[in-house]
Short mmCIF file of C-alpha atoms in Angstrom, two decimals:
data_model
loop_
_atom_site.label_atom_id
_atom_site.label_comp_id
_atom_site.label_asym_id
_atom_site.label_seq_id
_atom_site.Cartn_x
_atom_site.Cartn_y
_atom_site.Cartn_z
CA MET A 20 0.00 0.00 0.00
CA LYS A 21 1.36 3.40 -0.94
CA LYS A 22 2.46 5.53 1.97
CA GLN A 23 0.25 8.50 1.08
CA PHE A 24 -2.86 6.31 1.56
CA LEU A 25 -1.47 5.01 4.85
CA ILE A 26 -0.89 8.60 5.99
CA PHE A 27 -4.39 9.77 5.11
CA ILE A 28 -6.11 6.66 6.52
CA SER A 29 -4.14 6.99 9.76
CA THR A 30 -5.05 10.67 9.95
CA ILE A 31 -8.77 9.86 9.66
CA LEU A 32 -8.39 7.07 12.22
CA PHE A 33 -6.59 9.43 14.60
CA ALA A 34 -9.35 12.04 14.26
CA VAL A 35 -12.06 9.43 14.95
CA LEU A 36 -10.25 8.05 18.00
CA PHE A 37 -9.02 11.27 19.59
CA TYR A 38 -11.49 14.04 18.68
CA ASP A 39 -13.09 15.39 21.86
CA GLN A 40 -11.61 12.49 23.87
CA GLU A 41 -9.12 12.15 26.68
CA LEU A 42 -6.11 9.86 26.37
CA GLY A 43 -7.03 6.32 27.24
CA VAL A 44 -8.01 3.22 25.28
CA ASN A 45 -7.83 5.27 22.06
CA LEU A 46 -4.02 5.51 22.17
CA SER A 47 -3.71 1.73 22.59
CA ILE A 48 -6.14 1.06 19.73
CA PHE A 49 -4.24 3.43 17.46
CA ALA A 50 -0.86 1.80 18.28
CA LEU A 51 -2.23 -1.73 17.80
CA ILE A 52 -3.79 -0.88 14.42
CA LEU A 53 -0.48 0.59 13.22
CA LEU A 54 1.30 -2.56 14.41
CA ILE A 55 -1.17 -4.92 12.73
CA ALA A 56 -1.00 -2.93 9.48
CA GLN A 57 2.77 -3.39 9.33
CA LEU A 58 2.59 -7.11 10.12
CA VAL A 59 -0.09 -7.64 7.46
CA MET A 60 1.90 -5.77 4.81
CA GLN A 61 5.15 -7.59 5.62
CA HIS A 62 4.54 -11.23 6.56
CA LYS A 63 8.29 -11.92 6.80
CA LEU A 64 8.35 -10.00 10.09
CA LEU A 65 6.54 -12.94 11.71
CA ARG A 66 9.67 -15.04 11.09
CA ASP A 67 12.06 -12.45 12.52
CA LYS A 68 12.82 -12.99 16.23
CA ARG A 69 13.81 -9.38 16.89
CA ALA A 70 10.69 -8.12 15.08
CA ILE A 71 8.49 -10.46 17.13
CA THR A 72 10.15 -9.27 20.36
CA LEU A 73 9.59 -5.62 19.46
CA ALA A 74 6.01 -6.34 18.38
CA LEU A 75 5.38 -7.98 21.77
CA CYS A 76 6.73 -4.81 23.41
CA VAL A 77 4.18 -2.72 21.51
CA LEU A 78 1.45 -5.21 22.44
CA ALA A 79 2.37 -5.27 26.14
CA THR A 80 2.63 -1.49 26.47
CA SER A 81 -0.65 -0.97 24.58
CA PHE A 82 -2.57 -3.28 26.91
CA SER A 83 -0.90 -1.73 29.94
CA ASN A 84 -1.82 1.76 28.73
CA ALA A 85 -5.42 0.68 28.09
CA TRP A 86 -5.63 -0.74 31.62
CA LEU A 87 -4.19 2.25 33.47
CA LEU A 88 -2.75 5.31 31.74
CA SER A 89 0.31 7.14 33.03
CA VAL A 90 3.16 9.21 31.65
CA VAL A 91 5.31 6.06 31.53
CA THR A 92 2.72 4.01 29.62
CA VAL A 93 2.13 6.78 27.05
CA LEU A 94 5.88 7.21 26.55
CA SER A 95 6.41 3.45 26.27
CA VAL A 96 3.64 3.07 23.65
CA VAL A 97 5.11 5.87 21.51
CA VAL A 98 8.73 4.73 21.86
CA SER A 99 8.03 1.01 21.28
CA SER A 100 5.87 1.80 18.22
CA PHE A 101 8.59 3.90 16.63
CA VAL A 102 11.37 1.44 17.55
CA PHE A 103 9.39 -1.28 15.76
CA ARG A 104 8.74 1.01 12.79
CA TYR A 105 12.43 1.90 12.42
CA TYR A 106 13.35 -1.79 12.62
CA VAL A 107 10.88 -2.56 9.82
CA VAL A 108 12.39 0.15 7.61
CA ASP A 109 16.05 -0.69 8.32
CA PRO A 110 16.78 -3.73 10.54
CA GLN A 111 20.53 -3.06 10.48
CA MET A 112 20.28 0.43 11.97
CA LYS A 113 21.42 0.66 15.59
CA LEU A 114 18.99 1.72 18.30
CA ILE A 115 20.99 4.78 19.35
CA SER A 116 21.15 5.93 15.71
CA ASN A 117 17.39 5.58 15.37
CA ALA A 118 16.99 7.67 18.52
CA PHE A 119 18.65 10.57 16.67
CA ASN A 120 16.54 9.87 13.57
CA PHE A 121 13.43 9.97 15.77
CA VAL A 122 14.33 13.29 17.39
CA LEU A 123 15.24 14.97 14.09
CA SER A 124 12.19 13.67 12.19
CA TRP A 125 9.70 15.86 14.05
CA PRO A 126 11.19 19.28 13.15
CA ALA A 127 12.17 17.96 9.69
CA PHE A 128 8.44 17.56 8.95
CA VAL A 129 8.25 21.30 8.24
CA ALA A 130 10.53 20.89 5.21
CA ARG A 131 9.58 17.35 4.17
CA ILE A 132 5.87 18.12 3.86
CA PHE A 133 6.65 20.23 0.78
CA LEU A 134 8.60 17.41 -0.92
CA ILE A 135 5.37 16.12 -2.42
CA ASP A 136 7.10 13.93 -5.01
CA GLN A 137 8.65 11.81 -2.26
CA TRP A 138 5.72 11.06 -0.01
CA PHE A 139 3.23 10.84 -2.89
CA GLU A 140 5.74 8.46 -4.52
CA PHE A 141 5.61 9.98 -7.98
CA LYS A 142 8.13 8.76 -10.53
CA LYS A 143 11.06 11.07 -11.19
CA GLU A 144 10.07 11.56 -14.82
CA ASP A 145 6.63 12.72 -13.67
CA SER A 146 7.89 15.06 -10.97
CA LYS A 147 7.21 18.19 -13.03
CA LYS A 148 3.58 17.16 -13.34
CA THR A 149 3.00 16.78 -9.60
CA LEU A 150 1.84 20.30 -8.76
CA VAL A 151 -0.04 20.52 -12.05
CA THR A 152 -1.86 17.26 -11.23
CA ILE A 153 -2.82 18.39 -7.72
CA PHE A 154 -3.93 21.80 -8.98
CA SER A 155 -5.91 20.32 -11.90
CA TYR A 156 -7.60 17.45 -10.05
CA VAL A 157 -8.14 18.95 -6.61
CA ILE A 158 -7.64 22.68 -6.14
CA LEU A 159 -9.17 24.04 -9.35
CA PRO A 160 -12.33 21.84 -9.30
CA PHE A 161 -12.84 22.60 -5.60
CA CYS A 162 -12.59 26.37 -6.16
CA ILE A 163 -14.99 26.33 -9.12
CA LEU A 164 -17.49 24.08 -7.34
CA SER A 165 -17.36 26.29 -4.24
CA VAL A 166 -18.19 29.41 -6.25
CA PHE A 167 -21.17 27.84 -8.02
CA PHE A 168 -22.34 26.12 -4.83
CA GLY A 169 -22.39 29.51 -3.09
CA LEU A 170 -24.29 31.11 -5.97
CA TYR A 171 -26.93 28.38 -6.15
CA VAL A 172 -27.48 28.26 -2.39
CA SER A 173 -27.80 32.03 -2.07
CA SER A 174 -30.29 32.24 -4.95
CA SER A 175 -32.68 29.57 -3.64
CA ASP A 176 -34.66 29.78 -0.42
CA MET A 177 -35.10 26.00 -0.31
CA LEU A 178 -31.39 25.31 -0.80
CA SER A 179 -30.47 28.04 1.66
CA GLU A 180 -32.83 26.58 4.28
CA TRP A 181 -31.42 23.09 3.66
CA TYR A 182 -27.85 24.34 3.91
CA ASN A 183 -28.47 26.22 7.15
CA ARG A 184 -30.15 23.14 8.64
CA TYR A 185 -27.27 20.79 7.84
CA GLU A 186 -24.42 23.25 8.01
CA TRP A 187 -21.37 21.64 9.62
CA ASN A 188 -20.39 22.94 12.98
CA ILE A 189 -16.64 22.75 12.49
CA ASP A 190 -14.79 23.91 15.58
CA GLY A 191 -11.11 24.55 16.13
CA LEU A 192 -10.62 21.31 18.05
CA ILE A 193 -11.46 19.01 15.14
CA ILE A 194 -9.15 21.00 12.86
CA PHE A 195 -6.33 20.75 15.40
CA THR A 196 -6.98 17.01 15.86
CA ILE A 197 -6.79 16.38 12.11
CA ILE A 198 -3.61 18.45 11.72
CA PHE A 199 -1.95 16.78 14.70
CA GLY A 200 -3.04 13.34 13.46
CA PHE A 201 -1.61 14.08 10.03
CA TYR A 202 1.64 15.24 11.67
CA ILE A 203 2.02 12.00 13.62
CA SER A 204 0.93 9.79 10.71
CA PHE A 205 3.30 11.53 8.31
CA VAL A 206 6.31 11.11 10.59
CA PHE A 207 5.37 7.48 11.32
CA TRP A 208 4.70 6.19 7.80
CA HIS A 209 7.01 8.48 5.85
CA ILE A 210 9.82 7.50 8.20
CA LYS A 211 13.10 9.30 7.69
CA VAL A 212 16.54 7.74 8.01
CA PHE A 213 18.93 10.64 7.57
CA ASN A 214 21.89 9.88 5.32
CA PHE A 215 24.54 11.39 7.57
CA ILE A 216 23.28 9.30 10.52
CA LYS A 217 23.26 6.20 8.31
CA ILE A 218 26.89 6.82 7.34
CA ILE A 219 27.90 7.26 10.99
CA ASP A 220 25.91 4.17 11.95
CA LYS A 221 27.77 1.97 9.44
CA ASN A 222 31.09 3.06 10.94
CA LEU A 223 30.05 2.09 14.46
CA LYS A 224 31.40 -1.40 15.19
CA PHE A 225 31.23 -3.60 18.26
CA SER A 226 34.72 -5.03 17.72
CA PHE A 227 38.00 -3.41 16.72
CA THR A 228 39.26 -4.02 13.19
CA LYS A 229 42.67 -5.61 12.58
CA GLU A 230 43.96 -2.24 11.42
CA GLN A 231 42.87 -0.63 14.70
CA GLN A 232 44.50 -3.45 16.66
CA ASN A 233 47.79 -3.03 14.83
CA THR A 234 47.79 0.77 14.68
CA LEU A 235 48.31 1.81 18.28
CA LYS A 236 47.88 5.54 18.64
CA PRO A 237 47.97 7.44 21.94
CA SER A 238 44.97 9.48 23.07
CA PHE A 239 47.06 12.66 22.95
CA ASN A 240 49.86 13.19 20.43
CA PHE A 241 52.18 14.75 23.02
CA ILE A 242 51.91 11.76 25.42
CA PRO A 243 53.63 8.45 24.43
CA LEU A 244 51.67 5.23 24.95
CA ASP A 245 53.95 4.04 27.78
CA PHE A 246 53.30 7.25 29.68
CA GLU A 247 49.56 6.91 29.04
CA VAL A 248 49.59 3.40 30.53
CA ARG A 249 51.48 4.60 33.60
CA SER A 250 49.11 7.55 33.92
CA GLY A 251 46.17 5.15 33.85
CA ILE A 252 47.76 2.92 36.50
CA ILE A 253 48.47 5.87 38.80
CA THR A 254 44.94 7.20 38.31
CA LEU A 255 43.25 3.84 38.97
CA VAL A 256 45.40 3.06 42.01
CA SER A 257 44.40 6.42 43.48
CA LEU A 258 40.74 5.96 42.55
CA ASN A 259 40.61 2.44 44.01
CA CYS A 260 42.12 3.61 47.31
CA MET A 261 39.76 6.56 47.47
CA LEU A 262 36.72 4.45 46.58
CA LEU A 263 37.63 1.72 49.08
CA PHE A 264 37.90 4.32 51.83
CA PHE A 265 34.55 5.85 50.83
CA VAL A 266 32.80 2.44 50.74
CA ILE A 267 34.00 1.69 54.29
CA VAL A 268 32.97 5.13 55.57
CA PHE A 269 29.58 4.95 53.80
CA ASN A 270 28.67 1.57 55.31
CA VAL A 271 29.96 2.39 58.81
CA GLU A 272 28.15 5.73 58.82
CA ASN A 273 24.85 4.20 57.72
CA ALA A 274 25.18 1.34 60.21
CA GLN A 275 25.40 3.88 63.04
CA GLN A 276 22.65 6.15 61.73
CA THR A 277 19.20 5.96 63.28
CA ILE A 278 15.97 7.27 61.80
CA GLN A 279 14.98 10.04 64.16
CA HIS A 280 14.33 13.18 62.15
CA ILE A 281 12.52 11.99 59.04
CA SER A 282 13.09 15.05 56.85
CA GLU A 283 16.80 15.17 57.68
CA TYR A 284 17.23 11.43 57.14
CA SER A 285 15.35 11.55 53.84
CA SER A 286 17.40 14.45 52.51
CA ARG A 287 20.66 12.82 53.55
CA THR A 288 19.80 9.41 52.05
CA HIS A 289 18.71 10.84 48.70
CA SER A 290 21.78 13.06 48.53
CA GLN A 291 24.11 10.10 49.18
CA ILE A 292 22.44 7.81 46.66
CA TYR A 293 22.39 10.47 43.93
CA LEU A 294 26.10 11.03 44.45
CA ILE A 295 26.72 7.27 44.26
CA ILE A 296 24.79 7.02 40.98
CA THR A 297 26.84 9.94 39.60
CA SER A 298 30.04 8.26 40.80
CA VAL A 299 29.19 4.98 39.05
CA PHE A 300 28.29 6.81 35.84
CA LEU A 301 31.65 8.59 35.92
CA ALA A 302 33.31 5.22 36.55
CA MET A 303 31.92 3.98 33.23
CA VAL A 304 33.18 7.17 31.57
CA VAL A 305 36.68 6.43 32.97
CA VAL A 306 36.54 2.93 31.47
CA LEU A 307 35.43 4.34 28.12
CA PHE A 308 38.27 6.84 28.16
CA PHE A 309 41.13 4.49 29.00
CA PHE A 310 39.97 1.60 26.83
CA LYS A 311 38.64 3.43 23.81
CA ASP A 312 41.43 2.28 21.50
CA ALA A 313 45.14 1.42 21.85
CA LEU A 314 45.26 0.50 25.55
CA ASN A 315 43.13 -2.57 24.78
CA PHE A 316 45.96 -4.13 22.79
CA ILE A 317 49.22 -2.71 24.12
CA LYS A 318 51.41 -5.46 25.60
CA ASN A 319 52.12 -4.00 29.05
CA ASN A 320 48.51 -3.26 30.02
CA THR A 321 48.05 -6.20 32.45
CA TRP A 322 48.07 -4.07 35.60
CA LEU A 323 45.84 -1.47 33.97
CA LEU A 324 43.26 -4.18 33.21
CA ARG A 325 43.45 -5.61 36.73
CA LEU A 326 43.07 -2.23 38.39
CA THR A 327 40.13 -1.37 36.14
CA LYS A 328 38.37 -4.63 37.02
CA ILE A 329 38.98 -3.93 40.72
CA TRP A 330 37.57 -0.43 40.18
CA ILE A 331 34.46 -1.92 38.56
CA GLY A 332 34.11 -4.46 41.40
CA LEU A 333 34.34 -1.76 44.08
CA ASN A 334 31.71 0.31 42.28
CA GLY A 335 29.51 -2.79 42.17
CA PHE A 336 29.91 -3.20 45.93
CA LEU A 337 29.05 0.48 46.37
CA ILE A 338 25.85 -0.04 44.37
CA ALA A 339 24.95 -3.05 46.54
CA SER A 340 25.50 -0.88 49.65
CA ALA A 341 23.27 1.87 48.23
CA PHE A 342 20.65 -0.74 47.29
CA TYR A 343 20.62 -2.01 50.87
CA GLN A 344 20.46 1.53 52.27
CA ASN A 345 17.51 2.38 50.04
CA SER A 346 15.78 -0.82 51.21
CA VAL A 347 16.26 0.20 54.87
CA TYR A 348 14.88 3.63 54.03
CA ILE A 349 11.83 2.12 52.28
CA ASN A 350 11.20 -0.36 55.09
CA ALA A 351 11.10 2.53 57.56
CA MET A 352 9.23 5.15 55.53
CA GLY A 353 7.34 3.32 52.78
CA LEU A 354 7.45 3.22 49.01
CA THR A 355 7.27 6.24 46.70
CA TYR A 356 7.95 6.73 43.01
CA LYS A 357 11.22 8.45 43.84
CA ARG A 358 12.44 5.52 45.94
CA LEU A 359 11.45 3.03 43.25
CA GLY A 360 13.30 5.26 40.78
CA VAL A 361 16.43 4.91 42.91
CA TYR A 362 16.16 1.12 42.59
CA LEU A 363 15.82 1.47 38.82
CA PHE A 364 18.87 3.70 38.46
CA LEU A 365 20.96 1.47 40.71
CA ILE A 366 20.02 -1.60 38.66
CA LEU A 367 20.86 0.24 35.42
CA CYS A 368 24.21 1.26 36.91
CA MET A 369 24.94 -2.34 37.89
CA ILE A 370 24.11 -3.56 34.38
CA GLY A 371 26.33 -0.81 32.99
CA LEU A 372 29.22 -2.02 35.16
CA ILE A 373 28.69 -5.61 33.98
CA TYR A 374 28.83 -4.53 30.34
CA SER A 375 31.88 -2.37 31.15
CA PHE A 376 33.63 -5.45 32.52
CA ILE A 377 32.68 -7.47 29.42
CA LYS A 378 33.86 -4.62 27.19
CA ILE A 379 37.40 -4.53 28.57
CA HIS A 380 37.64 -8.30 29.06
CA GLN A 381 36.62 -9.08 25.47
CA LYS A 382 38.32 -5.98 24.04
CA ARG A 383 35.17 -4.45 22.55
CA THR A 384 34.69 -0.90 21.29
CA ASN A 385 33.06 1.86 23.29
CA TYR A 386 30.05 1.61 21.02
CA TYR A 387 29.46 -1.95 22.29
CA LEU A 388 28.77 -0.53 25.76
CA ILE A 389 26.63 2.32 24.39
CA ASP A 390 24.52 -0.05 22.26
CA LYS A 391 23.97 -2.53 25.09
CA MET A 392 22.94 0.23 27.49
CA SER A 393 20.56 1.80 24.96
CA TRP A 394 18.71 -1.52 24.63
CA THR A 395 18.78 -1.96 28.41
CA ILE A 396 17.14 1.44 28.88
CA PHE A 397 14.53 0.63 26.22
CA TYR A 398 13.54 -2.69 27.81
CA SER A 399 13.56 -1.04 31.25
CA LEU A 400 10.97 1.46 29.98
CA ILE A 401 8.81 -1.40 28.70
CA PHE A 402 9.15 -3.27 32.01
CA CYS A 403 8.24 -0.20 34.07
CA SER A 404 5.10 0.41 32.02
CA ILE A 405 3.45 -2.98 32.54
CA PHE A 406 2.91 -2.80 36.32
CA ASN A 407 0.41 -0.84 38.38
CA TRP A 408 3.02 0.73 40.62
CA GLY A 409 0.47 2.92 42.41
CA ASN A 410 -1.37 -0.15 43.67
CA ILE A 411 1.86 -1.97 44.54
CA MET A 412 3.04 0.98 46.64
CA THR A 413 -0.36 1.31 48.31
CA ASN A 414 -0.46 -2.37 49.35
CA PHE A 415 3.07 -2.09 50.74
CA ASN A 416 2.51 1.18 52.61
CA LEU A 417 -0.78 0.09 54.18
CA GLN A 418 1.16 -2.55 56.11
CA LYS A 419 3.24 0.13 57.85
CA ASP A 420 2.47 1.71 61.21
CA THR A 421 2.80 5.24 59.86
CA ILE A 422 0.87 5.90 56.64
CA ASP A 423 1.12 9.01 54.52
CA TRP A 424 -2.54 9.22 53.54
CA ASN A 425 -2.10 12.38 51.48
CA TYR A 426 0.47 10.65 49.28
CA LEU A 427 -1.64 7.50 48.81
CA ALA A 428 -4.85 9.40 48.11
CA TYR A 429 -3.70 12.38 46.05
CA ASP A 430 -0.32 11.50 44.48
CA LEU A 431 -1.08 7.95 43.33
CA THR A 432 -3.59 6.57 40.85
CA GLY A 433 -4.70 3.03 40.14
CA ASN A 434 -4.99 2.33 43.87
CA GLU A 435 -8.59 3.42 44.44
CA LYS A 436 -9.95 -0.13 44.67
CA THR A 437 -7.36 -1.06 47.31
CA LEU A 438 -8.02 2.09 49.35
CA ILE A 439 -11.79 1.56 49.30
CA GLU A 440 -11.42 -2.06 50.42
CA TYR A 441 -9.10 -0.94 53.20
CA TYR A 442 -11.58 1.66 54.44
CA LYS A 443 -14.39 -0.90 54.42
CA ASN A 444 -12.32 -3.50 56.28
CA GLN A 445 -11.52 -0.87 58.88
CA ASN A 446 -15.23 0.04 59.12
CA ARG A 447 -14.41 3.58 58.10
CA GLU A 448 -16.34 5.85 55.77
CA VAL A 449 -14.93 6.01 52.23
CA PRO A 450 -13.79 9.59 51.47
CA GLU A 451 -16.03 11.46 49.08
CA PHE A 452 -13.20 12.51 46.77
CA LEU A 453 -12.35 8.84 46.06
CA LEU A 454 -15.93 8.10 45.07
CA LYS A 455 -16.03 11.19 42.87
CA ARG A 456 -12.77 10.19 41.18
CA LEU A 457 -14.17 6.72 40.41
CA LYS A 458 -17.41 8.21 39.17
CA TYR A 459 -15.54 10.59 36.86
CA TYR A 460 -13.52 7.81 35.21
CA GLU A 461 -16.51 5.46 35.02
CA ASP A 462 -18.56 8.05 33.15
CA LEU A 463 -15.94 8.71 30.48
CA PRO A 464 -16.77 7.49 26.95
CA PHE A 465 -15.19 4.19 25.92
CA LEU A 466 -12.31 5.70 23.90
CA SER A 467 -11.26 7.80 26.89
CA LYS A 468 -11.60 5.03 29.45
CA GLN A 469 -8.93 3.36 31.55
CA LEU A 470 -10.07 -0.22 31.98
CA TYR A 471 -8.88 -0.39 35.57
CA TYR A 472 -11.70 1.92 36.60
CA SER A 473 -14.30 -0.38 35.03
CA SER A 474 -13.34 -2.98 37.64
CA ALA A 475 -12.86 -0.58 40.57
CA LYS A 476 -16.36 -0.17 41.95
CA ALA A 477 -17.20 1.67 45.14
CA ASP A 478 -19.91 -0.83 46.14
#
């Protein structure tokens, strides 16, 4: 099917699903229809393991978004849909390269919309006839018909009465919905892989070439390789000593700390963990710097490798310490999105350290680490979108002696059913604002619904 028809059909579908509606089931339906259309048009995708995996990501995030909408579910539906689309267009393109294509495609729409020959798929030899064809078949007939239609209607009382009775009430919202739907459909179907990004992508390799292995160049022309190795050893010895001292101090300090002043303890814990995450990120940057090229293959790099692995191991132990400290904090004060986010970042940091270790052990390029982490972040987004975290946090926090009711009631969604059951079990009156919130979501039209609220009844 030609892309111009796909663009226009998707635009109409978008207008039908989203006009005068809130985000809800409509976004999931739109994403699933786009997915099915691609699978129907290209049956070979059903035999491609990566394509099936990415299609399952779109499917999972769409159902999750239909069940309970959040910023994470909306983002995951959009990202997974475009990741699948880019894979369909060019399976060899790296994920990080497609991220740049994705970002640049939205502003590029302003220029690409006028390249009618491309997205209407006219042949090059007919390119001069494009504007003439559109003018002759669409614009000119429409203008002439409009003039005569106006004349005939104004000269006949019957036609004028009929026109006024059935006159369309076109408001600004429907026009905006159509334009926005066309914008999204155009970027999605008329996908753009920029040539300069494609050239860069082809030069990004996971392993060093034989030429790179044999041509050992220092990072800086004024520093010989032997000096660079010694510099790395001195740096890593110092860093390992400093990190070891910090790990000991961090664990001893937290072992002696008691939770007395909640605000002070909270501020201190978050500050420490943020600094640890920053430290681990910089540790990966250090690995990327020292092992970006020649130092992977120079003969006298044994001690540099050992010290780097020790450095990675100490950072891993630091992450484990921070993980434990965050667990103690949560056990005392309950779960929040921020505290769950700390877990996520710590896990990502640990995965990054593992790939850093593999990178230097197997002598891979820096891009190997970047590619692996880009996929890790993508799958982490998908994973985070398929759970009702609001309900999970509510069930956990209700088991604590001290409960932050304002946070559970006002800052979380998807937990209304649990809260109502809790109030009833405690023989307490259900707050009016919870009932009103349920009533609001229950009364929404189907396309705006979140299916969770169809099962969360007050009685």
